[in-house]
PDB file of N, CA and C in Angstrom:
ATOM      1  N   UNK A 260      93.921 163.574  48.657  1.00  0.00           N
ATOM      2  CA  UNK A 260      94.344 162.201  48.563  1.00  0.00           C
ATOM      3  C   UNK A 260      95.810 162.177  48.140  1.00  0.00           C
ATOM      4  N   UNK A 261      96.239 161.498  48.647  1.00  0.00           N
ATOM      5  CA  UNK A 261      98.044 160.761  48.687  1.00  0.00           C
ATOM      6  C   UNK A 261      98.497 159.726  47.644  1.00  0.00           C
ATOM      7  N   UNK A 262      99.055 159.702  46.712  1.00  0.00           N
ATOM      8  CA  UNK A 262      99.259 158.947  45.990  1.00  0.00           C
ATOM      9  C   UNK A 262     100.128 157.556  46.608  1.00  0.00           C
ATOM     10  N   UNK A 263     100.459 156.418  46.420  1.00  0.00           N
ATOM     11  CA  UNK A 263     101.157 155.864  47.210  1.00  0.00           C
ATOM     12  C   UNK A 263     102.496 156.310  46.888  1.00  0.00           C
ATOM     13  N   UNK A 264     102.753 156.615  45.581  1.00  0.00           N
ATOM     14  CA  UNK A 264     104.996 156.676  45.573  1.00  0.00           C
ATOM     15  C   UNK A 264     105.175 157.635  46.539  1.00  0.00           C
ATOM     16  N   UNK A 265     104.309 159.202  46.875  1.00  0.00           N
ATOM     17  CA  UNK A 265     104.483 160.457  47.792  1.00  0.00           C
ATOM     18  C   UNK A 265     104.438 159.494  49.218  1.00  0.00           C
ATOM     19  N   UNK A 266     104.361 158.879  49.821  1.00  0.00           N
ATOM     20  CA  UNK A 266     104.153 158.556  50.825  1.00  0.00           C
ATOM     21  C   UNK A 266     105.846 158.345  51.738  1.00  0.00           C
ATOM     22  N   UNK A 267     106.485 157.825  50.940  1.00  0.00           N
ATOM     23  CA  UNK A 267     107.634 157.656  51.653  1.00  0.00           C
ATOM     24  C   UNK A 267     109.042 157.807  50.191  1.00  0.00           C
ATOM     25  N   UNK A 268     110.292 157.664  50.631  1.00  0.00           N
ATOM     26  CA  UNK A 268     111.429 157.972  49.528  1.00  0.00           C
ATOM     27  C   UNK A 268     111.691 156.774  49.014  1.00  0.00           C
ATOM     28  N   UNK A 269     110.757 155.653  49.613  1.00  0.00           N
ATOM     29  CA  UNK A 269     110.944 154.028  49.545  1.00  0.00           C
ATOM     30  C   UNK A 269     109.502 153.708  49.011  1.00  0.00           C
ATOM     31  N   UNK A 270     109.405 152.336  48.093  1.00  0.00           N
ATOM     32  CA  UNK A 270     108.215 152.301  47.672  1.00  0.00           C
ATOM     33  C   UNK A 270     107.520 151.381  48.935  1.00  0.00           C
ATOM     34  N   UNK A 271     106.088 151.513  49.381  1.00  0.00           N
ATOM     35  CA  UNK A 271     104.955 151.045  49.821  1.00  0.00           C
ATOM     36  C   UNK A 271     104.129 150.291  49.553  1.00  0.00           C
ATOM     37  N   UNK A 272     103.552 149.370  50.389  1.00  0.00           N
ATOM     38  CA  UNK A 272     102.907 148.326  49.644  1.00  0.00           C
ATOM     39  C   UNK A 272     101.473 149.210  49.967  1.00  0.00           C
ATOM     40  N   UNK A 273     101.041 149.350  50.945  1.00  0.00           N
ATOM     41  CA  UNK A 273     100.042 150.340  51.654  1.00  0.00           C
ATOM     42  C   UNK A 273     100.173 151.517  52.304  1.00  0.00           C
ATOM     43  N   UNK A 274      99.300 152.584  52.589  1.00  0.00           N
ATOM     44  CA  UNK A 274      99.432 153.517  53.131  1.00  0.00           C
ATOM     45  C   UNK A 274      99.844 153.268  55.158  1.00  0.00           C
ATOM     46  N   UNK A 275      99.088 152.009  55.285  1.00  0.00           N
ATOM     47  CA  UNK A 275      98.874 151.738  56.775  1.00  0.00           C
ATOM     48  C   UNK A 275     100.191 151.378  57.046  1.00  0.00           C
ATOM     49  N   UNK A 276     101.208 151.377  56.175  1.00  0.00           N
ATOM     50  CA  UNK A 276     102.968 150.483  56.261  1.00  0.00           C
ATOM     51  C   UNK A 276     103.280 151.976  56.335  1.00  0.00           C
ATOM     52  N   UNK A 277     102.842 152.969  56.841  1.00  0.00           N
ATOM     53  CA  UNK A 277     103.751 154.729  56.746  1.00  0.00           C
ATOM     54  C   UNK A 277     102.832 155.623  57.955  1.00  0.00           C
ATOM     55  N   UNK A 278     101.552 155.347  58.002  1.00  0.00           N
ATOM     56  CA  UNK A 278     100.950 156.321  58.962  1.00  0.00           C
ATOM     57  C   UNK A 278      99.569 155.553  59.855  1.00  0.00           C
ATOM     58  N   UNK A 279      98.844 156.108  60.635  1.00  0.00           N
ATOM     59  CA  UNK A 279      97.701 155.442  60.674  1.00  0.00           C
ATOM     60  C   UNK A 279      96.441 156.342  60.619  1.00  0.00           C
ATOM     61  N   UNK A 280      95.313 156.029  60.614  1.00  0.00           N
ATOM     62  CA  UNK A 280      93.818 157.288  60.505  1.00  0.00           C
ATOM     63  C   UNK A 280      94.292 157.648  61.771  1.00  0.00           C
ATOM     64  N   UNK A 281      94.418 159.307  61.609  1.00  0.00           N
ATOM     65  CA  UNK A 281      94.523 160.087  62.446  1.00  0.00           C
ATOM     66  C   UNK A 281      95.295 160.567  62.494  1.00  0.00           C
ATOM     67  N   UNK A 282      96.376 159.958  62.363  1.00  0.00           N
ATOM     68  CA  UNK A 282      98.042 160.275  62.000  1.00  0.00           C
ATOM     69  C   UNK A 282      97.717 161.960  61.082  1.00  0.00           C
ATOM     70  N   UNK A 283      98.842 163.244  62.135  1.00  0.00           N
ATOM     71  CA  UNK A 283      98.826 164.369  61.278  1.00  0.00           C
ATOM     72  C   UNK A 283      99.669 164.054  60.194  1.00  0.00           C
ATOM     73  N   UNK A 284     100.348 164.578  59.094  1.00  0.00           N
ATOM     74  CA  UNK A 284     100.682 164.577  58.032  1.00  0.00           C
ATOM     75  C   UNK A 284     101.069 165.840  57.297  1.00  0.00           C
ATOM     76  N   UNK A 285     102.485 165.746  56.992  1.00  0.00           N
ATOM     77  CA  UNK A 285     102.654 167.172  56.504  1.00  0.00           C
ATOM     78  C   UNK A 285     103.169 167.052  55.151  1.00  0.00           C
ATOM     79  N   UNK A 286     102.214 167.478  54.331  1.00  0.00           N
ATOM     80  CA  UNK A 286     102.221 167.544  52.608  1.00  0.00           C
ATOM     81  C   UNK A 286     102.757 168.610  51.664  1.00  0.00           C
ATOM     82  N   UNK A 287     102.853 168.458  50.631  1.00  0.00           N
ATOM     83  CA  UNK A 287     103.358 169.793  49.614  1.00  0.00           C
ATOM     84  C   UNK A 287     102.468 169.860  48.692  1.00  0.00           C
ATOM     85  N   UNK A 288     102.045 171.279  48.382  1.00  0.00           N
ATOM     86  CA  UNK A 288     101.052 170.932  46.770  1.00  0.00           C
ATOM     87  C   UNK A 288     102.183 170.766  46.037  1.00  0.00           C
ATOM     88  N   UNK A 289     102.271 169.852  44.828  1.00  0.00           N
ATOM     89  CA  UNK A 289     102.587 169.931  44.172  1.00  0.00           C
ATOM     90  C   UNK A 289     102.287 169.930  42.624  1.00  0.00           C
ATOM     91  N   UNK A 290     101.011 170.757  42.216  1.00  0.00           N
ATOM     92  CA  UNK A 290     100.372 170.704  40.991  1.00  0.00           C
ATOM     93  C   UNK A 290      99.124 170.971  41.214  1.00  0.00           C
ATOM     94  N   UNK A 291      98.500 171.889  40.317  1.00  0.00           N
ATOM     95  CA  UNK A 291      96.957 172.125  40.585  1.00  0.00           C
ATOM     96  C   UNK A 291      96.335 171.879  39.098  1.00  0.00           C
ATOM     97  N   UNK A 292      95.293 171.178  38.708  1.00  0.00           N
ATOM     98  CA  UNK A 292      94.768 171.198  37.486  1.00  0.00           C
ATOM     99  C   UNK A 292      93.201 171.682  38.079  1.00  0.00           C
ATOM    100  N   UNK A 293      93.353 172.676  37.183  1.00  0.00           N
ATOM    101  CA  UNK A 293      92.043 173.556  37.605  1.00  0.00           C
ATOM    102  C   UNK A 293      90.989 172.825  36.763  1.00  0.00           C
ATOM    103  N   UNK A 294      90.845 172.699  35.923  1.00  0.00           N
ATOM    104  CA  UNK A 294      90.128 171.679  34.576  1.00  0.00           C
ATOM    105  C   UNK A 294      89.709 170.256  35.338  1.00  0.00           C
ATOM    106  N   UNK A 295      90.470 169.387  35.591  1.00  0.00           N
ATOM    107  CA  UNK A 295      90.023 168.359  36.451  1.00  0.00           C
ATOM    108  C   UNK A 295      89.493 168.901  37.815  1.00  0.00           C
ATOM    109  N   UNK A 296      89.818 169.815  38.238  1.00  0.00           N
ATOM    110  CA  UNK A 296      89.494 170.345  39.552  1.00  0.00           C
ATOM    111  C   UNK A 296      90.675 169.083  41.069  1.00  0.00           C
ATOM    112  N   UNK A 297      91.413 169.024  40.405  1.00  0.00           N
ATOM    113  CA  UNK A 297      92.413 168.197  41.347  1.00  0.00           C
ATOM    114  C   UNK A 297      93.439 169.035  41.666  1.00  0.00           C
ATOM    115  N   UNK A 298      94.021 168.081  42.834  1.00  0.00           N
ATOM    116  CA  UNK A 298      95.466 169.442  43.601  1.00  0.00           C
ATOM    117  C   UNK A 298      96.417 167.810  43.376  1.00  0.00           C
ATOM    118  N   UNK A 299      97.567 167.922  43.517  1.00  0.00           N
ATOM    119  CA  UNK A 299      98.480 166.996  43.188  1.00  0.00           C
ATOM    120  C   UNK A 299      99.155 167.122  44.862  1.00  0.00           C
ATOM    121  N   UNK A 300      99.478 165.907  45.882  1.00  0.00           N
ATOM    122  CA  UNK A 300     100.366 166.301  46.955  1.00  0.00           C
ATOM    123  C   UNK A 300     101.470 165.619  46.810  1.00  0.00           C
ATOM    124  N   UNK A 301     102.033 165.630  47.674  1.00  0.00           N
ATOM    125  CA  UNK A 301     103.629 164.852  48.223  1.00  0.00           C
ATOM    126  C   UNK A 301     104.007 165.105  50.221  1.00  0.00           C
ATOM    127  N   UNK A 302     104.282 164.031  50.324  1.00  0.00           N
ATOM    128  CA  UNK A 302     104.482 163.815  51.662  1.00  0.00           C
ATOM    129  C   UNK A 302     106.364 163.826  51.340  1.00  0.00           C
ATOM    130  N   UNK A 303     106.975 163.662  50.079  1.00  0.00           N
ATOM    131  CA  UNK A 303     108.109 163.232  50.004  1.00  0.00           C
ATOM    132  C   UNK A 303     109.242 164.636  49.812  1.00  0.00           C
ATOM    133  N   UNK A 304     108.403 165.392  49.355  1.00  0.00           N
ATOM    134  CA  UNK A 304     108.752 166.789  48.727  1.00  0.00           C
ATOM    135  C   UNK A 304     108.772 167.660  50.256  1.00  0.00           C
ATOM    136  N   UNK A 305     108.111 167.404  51.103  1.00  0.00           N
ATOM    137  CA  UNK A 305     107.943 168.020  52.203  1.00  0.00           C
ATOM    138  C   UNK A 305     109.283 168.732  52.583  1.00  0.00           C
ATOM    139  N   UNK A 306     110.116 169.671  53.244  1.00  0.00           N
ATOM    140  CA  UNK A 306     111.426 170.200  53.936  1.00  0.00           C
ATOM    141  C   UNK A 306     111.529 169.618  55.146  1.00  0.00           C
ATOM    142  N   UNK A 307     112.996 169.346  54.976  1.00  0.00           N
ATOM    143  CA  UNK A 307     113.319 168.587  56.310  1.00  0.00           C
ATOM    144  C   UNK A 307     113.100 169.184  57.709  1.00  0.00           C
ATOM    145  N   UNK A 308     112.467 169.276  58.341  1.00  0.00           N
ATOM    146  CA  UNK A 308     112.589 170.100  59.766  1.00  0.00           C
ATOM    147  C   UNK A 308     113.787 170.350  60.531  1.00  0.00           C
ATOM    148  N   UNK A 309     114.213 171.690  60.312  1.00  0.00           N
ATOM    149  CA  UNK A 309     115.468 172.283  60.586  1.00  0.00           C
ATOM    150  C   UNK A 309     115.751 171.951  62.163  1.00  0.00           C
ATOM    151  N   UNK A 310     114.906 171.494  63.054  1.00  0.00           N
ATOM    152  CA  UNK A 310     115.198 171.388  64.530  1.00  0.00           C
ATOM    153  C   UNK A 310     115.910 170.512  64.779  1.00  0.00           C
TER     154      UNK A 310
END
């Protein structure tokens, strides 16, 4: 799961204002809490595609 601020470098009102179901998506871990058993992502942290 995607937090909404990771979604874009701009804030969001919804997720459906950035992608749609189905839409691929390329994320970063950024944090693992083994204890909660959660992974932390970012869509924002992602590297720019050098092409």
């Amino acid at each position: 799961m995607l937090h909404l601020r990771e979604f874009a470098g701009e804030p969001v009102q919804s997720p459906e204002d950035v992608v749609r179901v189905g839409d691929p998506i390329s994320v970063v871990v950024t944090g693992i809490d083994r204890g909660r058993r959660r992974v932390s992502l970012s869509r924002r942290q992602v590297p720019a595609d050098p092409r």
